[in-house]
PDB file of C-alpha atoms in Angstrom:
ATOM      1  CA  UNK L1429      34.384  16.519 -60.251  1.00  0.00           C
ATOM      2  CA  UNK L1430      31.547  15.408 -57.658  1.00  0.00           C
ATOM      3  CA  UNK L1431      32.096  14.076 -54.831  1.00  0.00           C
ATOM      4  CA  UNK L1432      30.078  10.767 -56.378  1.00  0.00           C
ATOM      5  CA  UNK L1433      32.767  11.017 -58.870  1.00  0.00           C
ATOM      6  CA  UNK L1434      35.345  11.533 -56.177  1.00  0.00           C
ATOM      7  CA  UNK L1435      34.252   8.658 -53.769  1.00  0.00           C
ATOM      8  CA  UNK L1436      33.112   6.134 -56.169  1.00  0.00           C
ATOM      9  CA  UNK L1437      35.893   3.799 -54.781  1.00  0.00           C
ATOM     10  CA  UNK L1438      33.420   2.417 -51.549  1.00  0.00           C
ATOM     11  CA  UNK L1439      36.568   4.426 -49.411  1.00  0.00           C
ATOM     12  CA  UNK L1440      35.632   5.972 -46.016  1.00  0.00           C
ATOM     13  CA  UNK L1441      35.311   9.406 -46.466  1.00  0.00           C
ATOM     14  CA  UNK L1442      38.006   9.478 -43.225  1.00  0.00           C
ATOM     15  CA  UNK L1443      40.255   7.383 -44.736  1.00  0.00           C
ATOM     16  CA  UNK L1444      43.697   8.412 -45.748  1.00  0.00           C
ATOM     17  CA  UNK L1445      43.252   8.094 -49.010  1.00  0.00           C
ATOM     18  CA  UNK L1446      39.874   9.855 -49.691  1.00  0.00           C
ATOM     19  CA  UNK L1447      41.418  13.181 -47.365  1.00  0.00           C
ATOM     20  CA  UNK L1448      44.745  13.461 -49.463  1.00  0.00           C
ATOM     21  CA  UNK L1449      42.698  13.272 -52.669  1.00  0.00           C
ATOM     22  CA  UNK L1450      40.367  15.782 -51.896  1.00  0.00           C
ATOM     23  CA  UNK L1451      43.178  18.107 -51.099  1.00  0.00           C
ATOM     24  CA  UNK L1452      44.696  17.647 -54.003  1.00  0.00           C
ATOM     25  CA  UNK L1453      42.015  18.076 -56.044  1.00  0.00           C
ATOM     26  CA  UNK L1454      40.845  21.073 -54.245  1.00  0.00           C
ATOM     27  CA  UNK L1455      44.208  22.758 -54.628  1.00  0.00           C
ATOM     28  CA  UNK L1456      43.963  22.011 -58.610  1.00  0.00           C
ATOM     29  CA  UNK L1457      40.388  23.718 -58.407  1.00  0.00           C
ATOM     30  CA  UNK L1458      41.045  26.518 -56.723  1.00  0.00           C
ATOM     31  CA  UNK L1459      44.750  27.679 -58.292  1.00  0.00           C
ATOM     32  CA  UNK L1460      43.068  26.852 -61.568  1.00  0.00           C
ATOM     33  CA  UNK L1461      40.187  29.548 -60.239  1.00  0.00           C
ATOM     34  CA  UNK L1462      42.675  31.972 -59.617  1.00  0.00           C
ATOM     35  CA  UNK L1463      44.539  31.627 -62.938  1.00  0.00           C
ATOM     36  CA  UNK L1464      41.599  33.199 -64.900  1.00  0.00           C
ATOM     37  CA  UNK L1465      42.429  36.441 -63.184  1.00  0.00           C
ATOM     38  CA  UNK L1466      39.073  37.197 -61.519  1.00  0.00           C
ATOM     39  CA  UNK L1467      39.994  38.529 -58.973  1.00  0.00           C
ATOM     40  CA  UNK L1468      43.668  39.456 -59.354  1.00  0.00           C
ATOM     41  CA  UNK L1469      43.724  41.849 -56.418  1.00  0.00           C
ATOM     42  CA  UNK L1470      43.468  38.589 -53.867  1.00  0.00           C
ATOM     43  CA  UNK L1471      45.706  36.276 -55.668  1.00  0.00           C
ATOM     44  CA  UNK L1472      49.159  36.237 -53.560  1.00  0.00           C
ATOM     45  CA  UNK L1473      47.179  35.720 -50.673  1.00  0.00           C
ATOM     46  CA  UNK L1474      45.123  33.375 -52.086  1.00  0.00           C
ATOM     47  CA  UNK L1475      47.913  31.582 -53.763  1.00  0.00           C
ATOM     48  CA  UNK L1476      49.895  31.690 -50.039  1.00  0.00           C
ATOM     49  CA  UNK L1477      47.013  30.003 -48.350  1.00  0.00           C
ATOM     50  CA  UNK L1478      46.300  27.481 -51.076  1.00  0.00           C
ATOM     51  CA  UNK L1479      50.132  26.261 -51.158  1.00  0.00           C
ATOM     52  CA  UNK L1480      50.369  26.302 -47.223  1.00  0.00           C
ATOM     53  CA  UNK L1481      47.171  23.501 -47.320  1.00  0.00           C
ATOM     54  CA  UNK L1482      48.950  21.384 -50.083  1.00  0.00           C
ATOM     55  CA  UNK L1483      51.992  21.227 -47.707  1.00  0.00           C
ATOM     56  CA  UNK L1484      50.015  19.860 -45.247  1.00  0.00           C
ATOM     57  CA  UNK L1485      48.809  17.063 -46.846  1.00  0.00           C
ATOM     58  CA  UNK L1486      52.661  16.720 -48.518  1.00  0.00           C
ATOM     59  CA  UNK L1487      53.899  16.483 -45.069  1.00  0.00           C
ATOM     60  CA  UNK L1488      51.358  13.710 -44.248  1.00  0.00           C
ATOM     61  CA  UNK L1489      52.404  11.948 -47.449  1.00  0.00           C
ATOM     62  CA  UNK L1490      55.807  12.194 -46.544  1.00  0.00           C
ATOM     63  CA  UNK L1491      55.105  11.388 -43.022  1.00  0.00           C
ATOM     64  CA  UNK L1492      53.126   8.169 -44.297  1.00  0.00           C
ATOM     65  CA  UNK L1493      55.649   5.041 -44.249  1.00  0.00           C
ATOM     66  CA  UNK L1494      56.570   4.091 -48.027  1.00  0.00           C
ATOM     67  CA  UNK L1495      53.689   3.097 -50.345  1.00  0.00           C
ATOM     68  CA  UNK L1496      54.186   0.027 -52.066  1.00  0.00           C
ATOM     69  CA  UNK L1497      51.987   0.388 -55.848  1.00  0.00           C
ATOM     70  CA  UNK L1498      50.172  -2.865 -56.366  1.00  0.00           C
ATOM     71  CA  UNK L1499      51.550  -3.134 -59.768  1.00  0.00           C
ATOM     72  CA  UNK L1500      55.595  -3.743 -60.270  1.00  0.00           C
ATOM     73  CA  UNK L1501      55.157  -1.123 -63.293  1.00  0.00           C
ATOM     74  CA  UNK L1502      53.036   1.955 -63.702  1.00  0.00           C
ATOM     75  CA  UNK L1503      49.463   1.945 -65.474  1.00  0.00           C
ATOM     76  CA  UNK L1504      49.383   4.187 -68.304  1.00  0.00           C
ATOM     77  CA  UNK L1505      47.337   7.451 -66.815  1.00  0.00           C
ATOM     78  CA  UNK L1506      46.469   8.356 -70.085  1.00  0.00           C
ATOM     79  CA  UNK L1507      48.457  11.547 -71.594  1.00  0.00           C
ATOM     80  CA  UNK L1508      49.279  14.641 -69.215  1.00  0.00           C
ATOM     81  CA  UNK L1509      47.123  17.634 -69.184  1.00  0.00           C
ATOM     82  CA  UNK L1510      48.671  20.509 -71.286  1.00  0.00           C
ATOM     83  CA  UNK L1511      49.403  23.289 -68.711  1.00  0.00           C
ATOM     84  CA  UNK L1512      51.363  25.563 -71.177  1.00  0.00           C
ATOM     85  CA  UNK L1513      47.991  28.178 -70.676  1.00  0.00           C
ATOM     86  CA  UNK L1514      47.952  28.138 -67.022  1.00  0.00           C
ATOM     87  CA  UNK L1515      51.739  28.612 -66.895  1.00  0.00           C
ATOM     88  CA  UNK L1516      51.329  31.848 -68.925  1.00  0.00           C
ATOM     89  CA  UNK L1517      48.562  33.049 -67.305  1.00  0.00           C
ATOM     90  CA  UNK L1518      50.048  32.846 -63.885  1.00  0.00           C
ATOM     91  CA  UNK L1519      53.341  34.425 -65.474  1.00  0.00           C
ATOM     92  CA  UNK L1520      51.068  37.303 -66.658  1.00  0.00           C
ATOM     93  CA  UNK L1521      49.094  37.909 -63.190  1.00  0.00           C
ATOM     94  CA  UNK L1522      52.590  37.513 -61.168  1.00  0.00           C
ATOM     95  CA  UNK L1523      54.727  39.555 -63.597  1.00  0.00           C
ATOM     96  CA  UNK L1524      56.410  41.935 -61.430  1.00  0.00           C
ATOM     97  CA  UNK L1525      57.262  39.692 -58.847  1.00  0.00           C
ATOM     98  CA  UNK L1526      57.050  36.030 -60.876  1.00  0.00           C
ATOM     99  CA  UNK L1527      61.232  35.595 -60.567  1.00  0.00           C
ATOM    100  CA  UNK L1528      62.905  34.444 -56.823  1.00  0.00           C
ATOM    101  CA  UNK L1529      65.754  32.897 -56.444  1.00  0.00           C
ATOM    102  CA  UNK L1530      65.983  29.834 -54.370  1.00  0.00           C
ATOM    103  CA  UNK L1531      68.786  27.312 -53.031  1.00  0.00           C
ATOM    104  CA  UNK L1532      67.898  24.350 -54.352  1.00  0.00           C
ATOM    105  CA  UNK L1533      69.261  21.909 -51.711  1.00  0.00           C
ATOM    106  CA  UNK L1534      69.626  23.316 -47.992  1.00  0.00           C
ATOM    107  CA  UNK L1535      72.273  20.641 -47.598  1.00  0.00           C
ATOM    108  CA  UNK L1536      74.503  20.787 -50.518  1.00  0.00           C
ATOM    109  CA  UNK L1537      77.089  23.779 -48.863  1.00  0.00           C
ATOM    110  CA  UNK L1538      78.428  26.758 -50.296  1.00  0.00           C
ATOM    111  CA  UNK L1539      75.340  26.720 -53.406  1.00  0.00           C
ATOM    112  CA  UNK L1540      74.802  29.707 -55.161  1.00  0.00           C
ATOM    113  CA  UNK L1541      70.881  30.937 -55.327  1.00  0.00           C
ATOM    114  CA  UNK L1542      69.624  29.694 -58.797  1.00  0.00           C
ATOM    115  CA  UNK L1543      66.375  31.984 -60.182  1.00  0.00           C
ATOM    116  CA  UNK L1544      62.970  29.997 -60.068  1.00  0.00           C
ATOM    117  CA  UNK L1545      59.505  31.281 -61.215  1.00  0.00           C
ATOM    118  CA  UNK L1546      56.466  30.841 -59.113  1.00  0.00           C
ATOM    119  CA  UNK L1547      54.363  29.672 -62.472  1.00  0.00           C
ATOM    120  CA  UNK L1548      56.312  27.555 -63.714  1.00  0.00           C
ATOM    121  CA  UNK L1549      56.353  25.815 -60.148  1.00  0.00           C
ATOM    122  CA  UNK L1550      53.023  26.322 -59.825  1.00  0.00           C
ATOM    123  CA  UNK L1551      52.292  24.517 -63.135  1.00  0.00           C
ATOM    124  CA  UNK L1552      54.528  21.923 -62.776  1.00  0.00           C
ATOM    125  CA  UNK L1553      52.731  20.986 -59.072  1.00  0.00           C
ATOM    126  CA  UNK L1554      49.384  20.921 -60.934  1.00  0.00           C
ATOM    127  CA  UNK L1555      50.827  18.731 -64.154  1.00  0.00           C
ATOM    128  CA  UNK L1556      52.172  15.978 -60.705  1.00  0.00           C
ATOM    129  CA  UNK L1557      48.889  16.140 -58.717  1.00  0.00           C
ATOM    130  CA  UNK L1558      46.694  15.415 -61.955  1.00  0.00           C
ATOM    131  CA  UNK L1559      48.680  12.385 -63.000  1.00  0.00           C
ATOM    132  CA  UNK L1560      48.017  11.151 -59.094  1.00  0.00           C
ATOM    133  CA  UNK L1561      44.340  12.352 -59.446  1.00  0.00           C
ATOM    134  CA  UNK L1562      43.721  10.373 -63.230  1.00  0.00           C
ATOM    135  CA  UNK L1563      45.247   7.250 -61.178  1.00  0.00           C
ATOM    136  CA  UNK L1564      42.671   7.873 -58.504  1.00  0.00           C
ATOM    137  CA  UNK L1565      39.741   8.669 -60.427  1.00  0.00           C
ATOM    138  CA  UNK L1566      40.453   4.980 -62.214  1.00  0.00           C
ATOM    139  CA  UNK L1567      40.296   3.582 -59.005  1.00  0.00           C
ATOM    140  CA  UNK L1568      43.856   2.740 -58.915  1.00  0.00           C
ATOM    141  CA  UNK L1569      43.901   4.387 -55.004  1.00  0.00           C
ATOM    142  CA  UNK L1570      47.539   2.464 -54.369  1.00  0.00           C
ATOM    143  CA  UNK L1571      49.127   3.965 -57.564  1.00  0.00           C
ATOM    144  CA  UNK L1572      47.717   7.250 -57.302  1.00  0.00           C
ATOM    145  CA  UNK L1573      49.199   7.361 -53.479  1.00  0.00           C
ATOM    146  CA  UNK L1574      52.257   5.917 -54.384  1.00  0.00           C
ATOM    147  CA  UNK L1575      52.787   8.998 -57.110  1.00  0.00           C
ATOM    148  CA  UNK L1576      51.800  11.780 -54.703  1.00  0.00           C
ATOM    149  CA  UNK L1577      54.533  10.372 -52.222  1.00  0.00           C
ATOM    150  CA  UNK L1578      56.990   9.587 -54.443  1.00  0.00           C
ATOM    151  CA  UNK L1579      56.639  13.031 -56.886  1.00  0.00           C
ATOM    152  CA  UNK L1580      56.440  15.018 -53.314  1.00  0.00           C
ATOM    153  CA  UNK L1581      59.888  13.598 -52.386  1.00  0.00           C
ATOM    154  CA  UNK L1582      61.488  14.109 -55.931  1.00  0.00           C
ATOM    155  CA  UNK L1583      59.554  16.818 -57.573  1.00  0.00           C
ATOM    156  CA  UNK L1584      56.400  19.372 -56.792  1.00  0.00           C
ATOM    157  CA  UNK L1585      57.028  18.921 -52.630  1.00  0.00           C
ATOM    158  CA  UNK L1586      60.396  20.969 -53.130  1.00  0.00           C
ATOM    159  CA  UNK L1587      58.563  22.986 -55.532  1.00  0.00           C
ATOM    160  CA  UNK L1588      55.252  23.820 -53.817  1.00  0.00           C
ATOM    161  CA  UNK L1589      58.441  24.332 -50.606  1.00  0.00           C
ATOM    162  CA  UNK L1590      60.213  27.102 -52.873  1.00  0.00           C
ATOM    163  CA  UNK L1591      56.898  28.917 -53.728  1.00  0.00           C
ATOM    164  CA  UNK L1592      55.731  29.269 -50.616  1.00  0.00           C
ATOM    165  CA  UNK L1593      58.494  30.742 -49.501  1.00  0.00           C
ATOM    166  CA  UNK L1594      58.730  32.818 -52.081  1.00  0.00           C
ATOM    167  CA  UNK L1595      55.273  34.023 -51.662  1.00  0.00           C
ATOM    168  CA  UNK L1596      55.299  34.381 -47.851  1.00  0.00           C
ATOM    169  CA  UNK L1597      58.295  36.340 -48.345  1.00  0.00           C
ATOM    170  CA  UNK L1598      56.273  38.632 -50.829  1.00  0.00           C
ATOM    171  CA  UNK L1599      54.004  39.054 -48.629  1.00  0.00           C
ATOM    172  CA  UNK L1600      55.841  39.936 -45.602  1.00  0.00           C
ATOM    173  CA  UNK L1601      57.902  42.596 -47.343  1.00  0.00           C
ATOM    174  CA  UNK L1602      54.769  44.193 -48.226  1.00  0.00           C
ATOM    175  CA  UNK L1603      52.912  43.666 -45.465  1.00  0.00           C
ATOM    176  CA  UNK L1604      56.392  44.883 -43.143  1.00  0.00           C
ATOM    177  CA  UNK L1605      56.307  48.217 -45.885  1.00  0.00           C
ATOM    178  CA  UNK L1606      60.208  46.845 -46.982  1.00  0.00           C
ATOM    179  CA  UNK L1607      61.309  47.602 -50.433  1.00  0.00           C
ATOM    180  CA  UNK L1608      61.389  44.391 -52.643  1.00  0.00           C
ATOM    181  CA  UNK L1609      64.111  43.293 -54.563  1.00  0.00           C
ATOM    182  CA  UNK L1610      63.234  43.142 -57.824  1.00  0.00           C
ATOM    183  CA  UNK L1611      64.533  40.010 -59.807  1.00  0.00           C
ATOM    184  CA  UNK L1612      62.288  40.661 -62.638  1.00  0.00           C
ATOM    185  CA  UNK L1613      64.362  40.006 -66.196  1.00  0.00           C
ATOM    186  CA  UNK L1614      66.196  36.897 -64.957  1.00  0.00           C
ATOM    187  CA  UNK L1615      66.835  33.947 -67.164  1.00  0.00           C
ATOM    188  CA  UNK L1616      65.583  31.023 -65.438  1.00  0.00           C
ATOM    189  CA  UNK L1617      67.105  29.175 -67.850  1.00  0.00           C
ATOM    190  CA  UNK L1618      71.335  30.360 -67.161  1.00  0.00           C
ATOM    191  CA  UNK L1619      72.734  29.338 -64.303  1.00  0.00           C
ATOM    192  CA  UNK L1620      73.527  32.661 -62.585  1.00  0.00           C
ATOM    193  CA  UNK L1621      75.906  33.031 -59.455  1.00  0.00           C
ATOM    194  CA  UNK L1622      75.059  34.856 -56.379  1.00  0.00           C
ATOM    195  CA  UNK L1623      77.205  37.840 -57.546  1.00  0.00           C
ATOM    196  CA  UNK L1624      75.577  37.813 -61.007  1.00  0.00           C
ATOM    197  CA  UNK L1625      72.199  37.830 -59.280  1.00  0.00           C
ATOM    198  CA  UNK L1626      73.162  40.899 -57.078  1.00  0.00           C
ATOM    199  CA  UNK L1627      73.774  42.812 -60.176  1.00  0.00           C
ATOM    200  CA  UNK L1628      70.653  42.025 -61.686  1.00  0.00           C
ATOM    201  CA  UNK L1629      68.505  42.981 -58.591  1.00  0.00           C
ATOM    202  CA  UNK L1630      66.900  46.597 -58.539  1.00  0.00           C
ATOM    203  CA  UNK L1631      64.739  47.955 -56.081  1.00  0.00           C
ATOM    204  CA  UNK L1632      61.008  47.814 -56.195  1.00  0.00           C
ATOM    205  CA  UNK L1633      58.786  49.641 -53.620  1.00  0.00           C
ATOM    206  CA  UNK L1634      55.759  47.570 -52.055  1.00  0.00           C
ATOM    207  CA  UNK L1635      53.669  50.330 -53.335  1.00  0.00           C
ATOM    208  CA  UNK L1636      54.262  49.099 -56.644  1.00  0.00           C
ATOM    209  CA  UNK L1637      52.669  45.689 -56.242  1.00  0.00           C
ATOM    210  CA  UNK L1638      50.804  46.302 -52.952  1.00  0.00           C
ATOM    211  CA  UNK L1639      47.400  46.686 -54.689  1.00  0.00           C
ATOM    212  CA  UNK L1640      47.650  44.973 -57.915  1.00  0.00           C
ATOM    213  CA  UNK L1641      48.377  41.843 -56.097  1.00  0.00           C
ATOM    214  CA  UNK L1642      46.224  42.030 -53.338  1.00  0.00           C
ATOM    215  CA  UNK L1643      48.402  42.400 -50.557  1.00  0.00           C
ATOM    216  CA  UNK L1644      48.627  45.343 -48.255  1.00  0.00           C
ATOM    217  CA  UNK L1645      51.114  47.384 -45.606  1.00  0.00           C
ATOM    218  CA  UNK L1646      51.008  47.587 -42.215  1.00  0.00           C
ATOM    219  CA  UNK L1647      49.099  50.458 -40.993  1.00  0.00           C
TER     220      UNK L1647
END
């Protein structure tokens, strides 16, 4: 989209509103980029950087005191965007390393890790941040703000959280020359305990994923 297209709502290009969208929508551009698999030998790095920026402009959403829509129910946004394609292709480019296992909630004690895959996250963030972006583009700013807060508290903020941990972690092991562990051939769908995911981890040397995904050991 142009920035004519982008700004056609007479906002300051300063404003609050105009900077969240274009992060947004530059995030959807560029992870969409990397999906094709053009350049698969920079794409955890990419993919590390690209999540780290969306944080930021979670954290100012979340930051931001509550945003009141302007309608008391939601304008239709018109039917999601089928992301079923960029889901697999992530899952194909991340393959060897596409499973982690996460705590979902921090503060619930004595939870057991439950396996997550970065592109199914990653997916699931875009699918959020275009149903913001089709409010937006109607010129329905309110809405479209109200949606990225409220789907950052409740849905793709803990998501885009878990990735980038998951790919900062990836990158550090590699990056530190420490063996992975490998939690390739989980089922994301069972709910696995943490000694049922011990069992299922093998071990994985960096050199193994170093150069297909782009990342590289300390000298």
């Amino acid at each position: 989209m142009s920035d004519a297209t982008l700004h056609a709502h007479t906002l300051d290009p300063d404003s609050f509103a105009v900077q969240i969208a274009d992060s947004i929508e530059s995030f959807i551009v560029a992870t969409t980029e990397v999906a094709k698999g053009d350049e698969p030998d920079s794409a955890v790095p990419f993919l590390l950087l690209e999540v780290s920026q969306l944080l930021l402009a979670g954290g100012r959403l979340g930051a931001h005191e509550d945003i009141v829509p302007d309608e008391r129910y939601e304008p239709d946004a018109g039917p999601d965007m089928d992301v079923d394609e960029l889901r697999e292709r992530f899952a194909t480019m991340l393959d060897p390393v596409d499973v982690f296992s996460e705590v979902f909630d921090p503060y619930e004690p004595r939870k057991a890790p439950v396996p997550f895959r970065i592109s199914d996250n990653l997916a699931a963030i875009i699918m959020d941040l275009r149903h913001g972006l089709a409010h937006y583009r109607a010129g329905r700013t309110t809405e479209a703000l109200w949606w990225w807060q409220f789907s950052y508290f409740s849905n793709w903020g803990p998501m885009a959280s878990a990735t980038l941990r998951a790919l900062q972690s990836l990158v550090s092991h590699v990056r530190l020359d420490q063996p992975l562990e490998e939690l390739d051939g989980l089922d994301t769908d069972e709910d696995l305990a943490e000694d049922a995911l011990a069992e299922e981890a093998g071990r994985v040397m960096a050199r193994e994923i170093a150069g297909p995904l782009g990342i590289h050991p300390a000298p």
